[in-house]
Amino acid sequence: MDHKAFLKSLDPDVARRLVEKSDRAGMVHLAGHVGLISLFSLYIALQAPFWGLLLPVQGVLIVFLFTLEHEATHKTPFANEVLNEWVGRCCGVMILLPFEWFRYFHLAHHRHTNIPGKDPELGHGEAGDKPNTWARWIMHVSGIPVWISQIKQIVINALGRASGPYLPPRAAGRITKEARIMLGLYALAALSFAFTTLLFWVWILPALIAQPALRLYLLAEHGRCPQLANMFDNTRTTYTNRIIRFVAWNMPYHVEHHVFPNVPFYLLPQLHVLTKDHLIHTEPGYVAFTKQYVADF
């Protein structure tokens, strides 16, 4: 059974319940995620005992805002659409990923998942390529290519030169305006270094340290999956612990998300119960996936 047949087989009442968004569920999860970032920021700023050990943890919490921004492109974290928009934009500023541009980039990825020449994730320079040698894997996992790619994209957008078959002309103004605002905010952040290095310790350094964790996580979503249209076959679900599912907003249930993108993060475990017998590619964890991924190098 492919994903289209599965969706047709769902009871209409079940399908309706699965797409019910919740401001409460979204706000509780957001409060937990942002609350931890704020708490660790304070601890690091005060240089409390062993504060340096929290830098990687803080970084993971920051870079995994990607999964929330990703969800916001689908307008599913919250029932309130305005809240979805602003949370997505704020996440984009935090991780240098312009939300207005990423919305269309990511939705094109959903329309053409893992299809060469159509899925923009497969052709977005070094940041999007799936590495197939030790050298390319190490560079990819380092996070350096993705930081370079995202900075370039912000500058391109700010110059009004954003392009791509997935970008509708009506979005050009919003994309340009957002990028210019982002550059302005980063300029203000840079000016703050004349008075304090706090942002370096609570934001920049942690994000640099933790980017490899996000790269490894994202490789598991589609890495080494067949390049064809069936979402049950071109995507992977990774079984993991509650902590990672929390930080990643339940996106380890990635086949489920691709099969039915309108399902909000908090209902993906329920969708998993319905899809688990149809899953083709799964892994018992990210360490297991990584070992298998590099085994053929």
C-alpha positions as CSV (number, residue, x, y, z in Angstrom):
1,M,0.0,0.0,0.0
2,D,1.4,3.4,-0.9
3,H,0.7,6.6,1.0
4,K,-2.2,7.7,-1.3
5,A,-4.0,4.4,-0.8
6,F,-3.4,4.6,2.9
7,L,-5.0,8.0,3.2
8,K,-8.0,6.9,1.2
9,S,-8.4,4.0,3.6
10,L,-8.6,6.2,6.7
11,D,-12.0,6.5,8.3
12,P,-13.2,10.1,7.7
13,D,-13.8,10.7,11.4
14,V,-10.4,9.4,12.3
15,A,-8.8,11.7,9.6
16,R,-10.7,14.7,10.9
17,R,-9.5,14.1,14.5
18,L,-5.9,13.7,13.3
19,V,-5.8,17.2,11.8
20,E,-7.3,19.0,14.8
21,K,-4.7,21.7,15.8
22,S,-4.4,22.8,19.4
23,D,-3.0,26.1,20.7
24,R,-2.8,24.6,24.2
25,A,-0.6,21.6,23.0
26,G,1.5,23.9,21.0
27,M,2.0,26.5,23.7
28,V,2.8,23.9,26.4
29,H,5.5,22.4,24.1
30,L,6.8,25.8,23.1
31,A,7.0,26.9,26.8
32,G,9.0,23.8,27.6
33,H,11.4,24.3,24.7
34,V,11.9,28.0,25.1
35,G,11.9,27.7,28.9
36,L,14.9,25.3,28.7
37,I,16.8,27.7,26.4
38,S,16.1,30.6,28.7
39,L,17.1,28.6,31.8
40,F,20.3,27.4,30.3
41,S,21.0,30.9,29.0
42,L,20.8,32.3,32.5
43,Y,23.0,29.5,33.9
44,I,25.6,30.1,31.3
45,A,25.4,33.9,31.7
46,L,26.0,33.6,35.4
47,Q,28.9,31.2,34.8
48,A,27.5,28.9,37.4
49,P,29.4,25.7,38.3
50,F,30.2,23.5,35.3
51,W,28.4,26.0,33.0
52,G,30.6,25.0,30.1
53,L,29.1,21.5,30.0
54,L,25.7,23.1,29.1
55,L,27.0,24.6,25.9
56,P,26.3,21.6,23.7
57,V,22.9,21.0,25.4
58,Q,22.0,24.7,24.8
59,G,23.1,24.3,21.2
60,V,20.9,21.3,20.6
61,L,17.9,23.2,22.0
62,I,18.7,26.1,19.7
63,V,19.5,24.3,16.4
64,F,16.5,22.0,16.8
65,L,14.3,25.1,16.6
66,F,14.6,24.0,13.0
67,T,12.0,21.3,13.6
68,L,9.6,23.9,15.0
69,E,10.2,26.3,12.1
70,H,9.7,23.4,9.8
71,E,6.3,22.6,11.5
72,A,5.3,26.2,11.2
73,T,5.6,26.1,7.4
74,H,2.8,23.5,7.6
75,K,0.8,25.8,10.0
76,T,0.3,22.9,12.4
77,P,2.0,23.7,15.7
78,F,-0.9,26.0,16.8
79,A,-4.5,26.5,15.8
80,N,-3.8,30.2,15.6
81,E,-2.3,30.9,12.2
82,V,-0.8,34.3,13.3
83,L,1.0,32.5,16.1
84,N,2.3,29.9,13.6
85,E,3.7,32.7,11.4
86,W,5.5,34.6,14.1
87,V,6.9,31.6,15.8
88,G,8.2,30.4,12.5
89,R,9.8,33.8,11.8
90,C,11.4,34.0,15.2
91,C,12.9,30.5,14.8
92,G,14.2,31.5,11.5
93,V,16.1,34.5,13.0
94,M,17.5,32.3,15.7
95,I,19.0,29.7,13.3
96,L,19.7,31.9,10.2
97,L,17.0,30.3,8.1
98,P,14.6,32.8,6.6
99,F,11.0,31.6,7.2
100,E,9.3,33.2,4.2
101,W,11.8,31.6,1.8
102,F,12.0,28.3,3.6
103,R,8.2,27.9,3.6
104,Y,8.2,27.4,-0.2
105,F,11.5,25.5,-0.3
106,H,10.1,23.0,2.2
107,L,6.7,22.6,0.6
108,A,8.4,21.8,-2.7
109,H,10.4,19.1,-0.8
110,H,7.0,17.6,0.3
111,R,5.6,17.7,-3.2
112,H,8.7,16.0,-4.7
113,T,10.2,14.1,-1.8
114,N,13.6,12.5,-2.7
115,I,13.0,12.9,-6.4
116,P,16.2,14.1,-8.2
117,G,15.8,17.3,-10.2
118,K,12.5,18.2,-8.3
119,D,13.2,17.9,-4.6
120,P,15.1,21.2,-3.8
121,E,16.7,19.5,-0.8
122,L,18.7,17.2,-3.1
123,G,20.1,20.1,-5.1
124,H,20.7,22.9,-2.6
125,G,24.5,22.8,-2.8
126,E,26.6,21.0,-0.2
127,A,24.0,21.7,2.5
128,G,21.4,19.5,0.8
129,D,23.5,16.8,-0.8
130,K,23.6,13.4,0.8
131,P,27.3,12.6,1.4
132,N,28.6,9.4,0.1
133,T,32.3,9.5,1.1
134,W,34.1,10.0,4.4
135,A,35.4,13.4,3.3
136,R,32.0,14.6,2.2
137,W,30.3,13.1,5.3
138,I,32.7,14.8,7.7
139,M,32.2,18.2,5.9
140,H,28.4,17.7,5.8
141,V,28.2,16.8,9.5
142,S,30.4,19.7,10.5
143,G,27.6,22.0,9.6
144,I,30.0,24.4,7.8
145,P,28.2,24.0,4.4
146,V,24.8,24.7,5.8
147,W,25.9,27.8,7.7
148,I,27.5,29.2,4.5
149,S,24.5,28.2,2.4
150,Q,22.0,29.9,4.8
151,I,24.0,33.1,5.1
152,K,24.3,33.3,1.3
153,Q,20.5,32.7,1.0
154,I,19.8,35.6,3.4
155,V,22.0,37.9,1.4
156,I,20.5,36.8,-1.9
157,N,17.0,37.3,-0.5
158,A,17.9,40.7,0.8
159,L,19.1,41.8,-2.6
160,G,15.8,40.7,-4.1
161,R,17.4,37.9,-6.1
162,A,15.8,34.9,-4.6
163,S,15.0,32.4,-7.3
164,G,13.7,28.9,-7.7
165,P,10.7,27.2,-9.5
166,Y,9.1,26.7,-6.1
167,L,9.0,30.5,-5.3
168,P,5.7,32.2,-6.4
169,P,6.2,35.8,-7.7
170,R,3.7,37.1,-5.1
171,A,6.1,36.1,-2.3
172,A,9.1,38.1,-3.6
173,G,8.4,41.2,-1.6
174,R,7.9,39.3,1.7
175,I,11.0,37.3,1.1
176,T,13.1,40.4,0.5
177,K,11.7,42.4,3.4
178,E,12.2,39.5,5.8
179,A,15.8,39.1,4.8
180,R,16.6,42.8,5.2
181,I,15.0,42.8,8.7
182,M,17.1,39.7,9.6
183,L,20.3,41.4,8.5
184,G,19.3,44.5,10.5
185,L,18.8,42.3,13.6
186,Y,22.1,40.6,13.1
187,A,23.8,44.0,12.8
188,L,22.3,45.0,16.1
189,A,23.5,41.7,17.6
190,A,27.0,42.4,16.3
191,L,27.0,45.9,17.8
192,S,26.2,44.3,21.2
193,F,29.7,42.8,21.2
194,A,31.1,46.3,21.9
195,F,29.6,46.0,25.3
196,T,29.3,42.2,26.1
197,T,30.1,38.8,24.6
198,L,27.0,37.3,26.1
199,L,25.4,36.4,22.8
200,F,28.5,34.5,21.8
201,W,28.3,32.2,24.8
202,V,24.5,31.7,25.0
203,W,23.7,31.6,21.3
204,I,26.5,31.6,18.7
205,L,29.0,29.1,20.2
206,P,26.3,26.6,21.3
207,A,24.7,26.6,17.9
208,L,28.0,26.0,16.2
209,I,28.9,23.2,18.5
210,A,25.5,21.5,18.1
211,Q,24.9,21.8,14.4
212,P,26.4,18.4,13.8
213,A,23.7,16.8,15.9
214,L,21.1,18.4,13.6
215,R,22.9,17.3,10.5
216,L,23.0,13.6,11.7
217,Y,19.4,13.8,12.7
218,L,18.3,15.2,9.3
219,L,20.3,12.6,7.4
220,A,18.1,9.9,8.9
221,E,14.9,11.4,7.4
222,H,15.6,10.4,3.8
223,G,19.2,9.3,3.6
224,R,19.7,6.0,1.7
225,C,15.9,5.8,1.0
226,P,14.8,5.0,-2.6
227,Q,14.2,8.0,-4.9
228,L,10.6,7.4,-5.8
229,A,7.2,8.9,-5.0
230,N,5.8,6.6,-2.4
231,M,6.2,8.3,1.0
232,F,6.2,4.9,2.8
233,D,9.4,4.1,0.8
234,N,11.3,7.4,0.4
235,T,11.2,8.4,4.1
236,R,12.4,6.9,7.3
237,T,10.9,6.8,10.8
238,T,13.5,6.6,13.6
239,Y,12.6,5.1,17.0
240,T,14.2,7.2,19.7
241,N,13.7,8.3,23.3
242,R,11.3,10.9,24.7
243,I,13.9,13.6,25.0
244,I,14.8,13.6,21.3
245,R,11.2,13.4,20.3
246,F,10.5,16.4,22.6
247,V,13.3,18.5,21.2
248,A,12.5,17.5,17.6
249,W,8.8,18.1,18.0
250,N,7.9,14.5,17.2
251,M,9.5,14.7,13.8
252,P,11.4,11.4,14.2
253,Y,7.9,10.1,13.2
254,H,9.0,11.3,9.8
255,V,7.2,8.8,7.5
256,E,4.0,9.6,9.3
257,H,4.6,13.4,8.8
258,H,5.2,12.9,5.1
259,V,2.2,10.6,4.6
260,F,-0.1,13.1,6.3
261,P,1.6,16.5,6.6
262,N,-1.6,18.2,8.0
263,V,-1.3,16.2,11.3
264,P,0.1,18.4,14.1
265,F,3.2,17.2,15.9
266,Y,1.3,16.2,19.1
267,L,-0.9,13.7,17.1
268,L,1.9,12.0,15.2
269,P,2.2,9.2,17.8
270,Q,-1.5,8.4,17.1
271,L,-0.9,8.4,13.4
272,H,2.1,6.1,13.9
273,V,-0.1,3.5,15.5
274,L,-2.1,3.4,12.2
275,T,0.9,3.4,9.9
276,K,3.4,1.2,11.7
277,D,2.5,-1.9,9.8
278,H,3.2,-0.1,6.5
279,L,6.6,1.4,7.4
280,I,9.4,0.2,5.2
281,H,12.4,2.1,6.5
282,T,12.9,2.4,10.2
283,E,15.9,2.5,12.6
284,P,16.1,1.8,16.3
285,G,18.0,5.0,16.9
286,Y,20.3,7.7,15.4
287,V,23.5,5.9,16.4
288,A,22.3,2.8,14.6
289,F,21.3,4.7,11.5
290,T,24.7,6.5,11.4
291,K,26.6,3.2,11.7
292,Q,24.7,1.8,8.8
293,Y,25.0,5.0,6.8
294,V,28.8,5.1,6.9
295,A,29.3,1.3,6.7
296,D,29.6,1.4,2.9
297,F,32.1,4.2,2.6
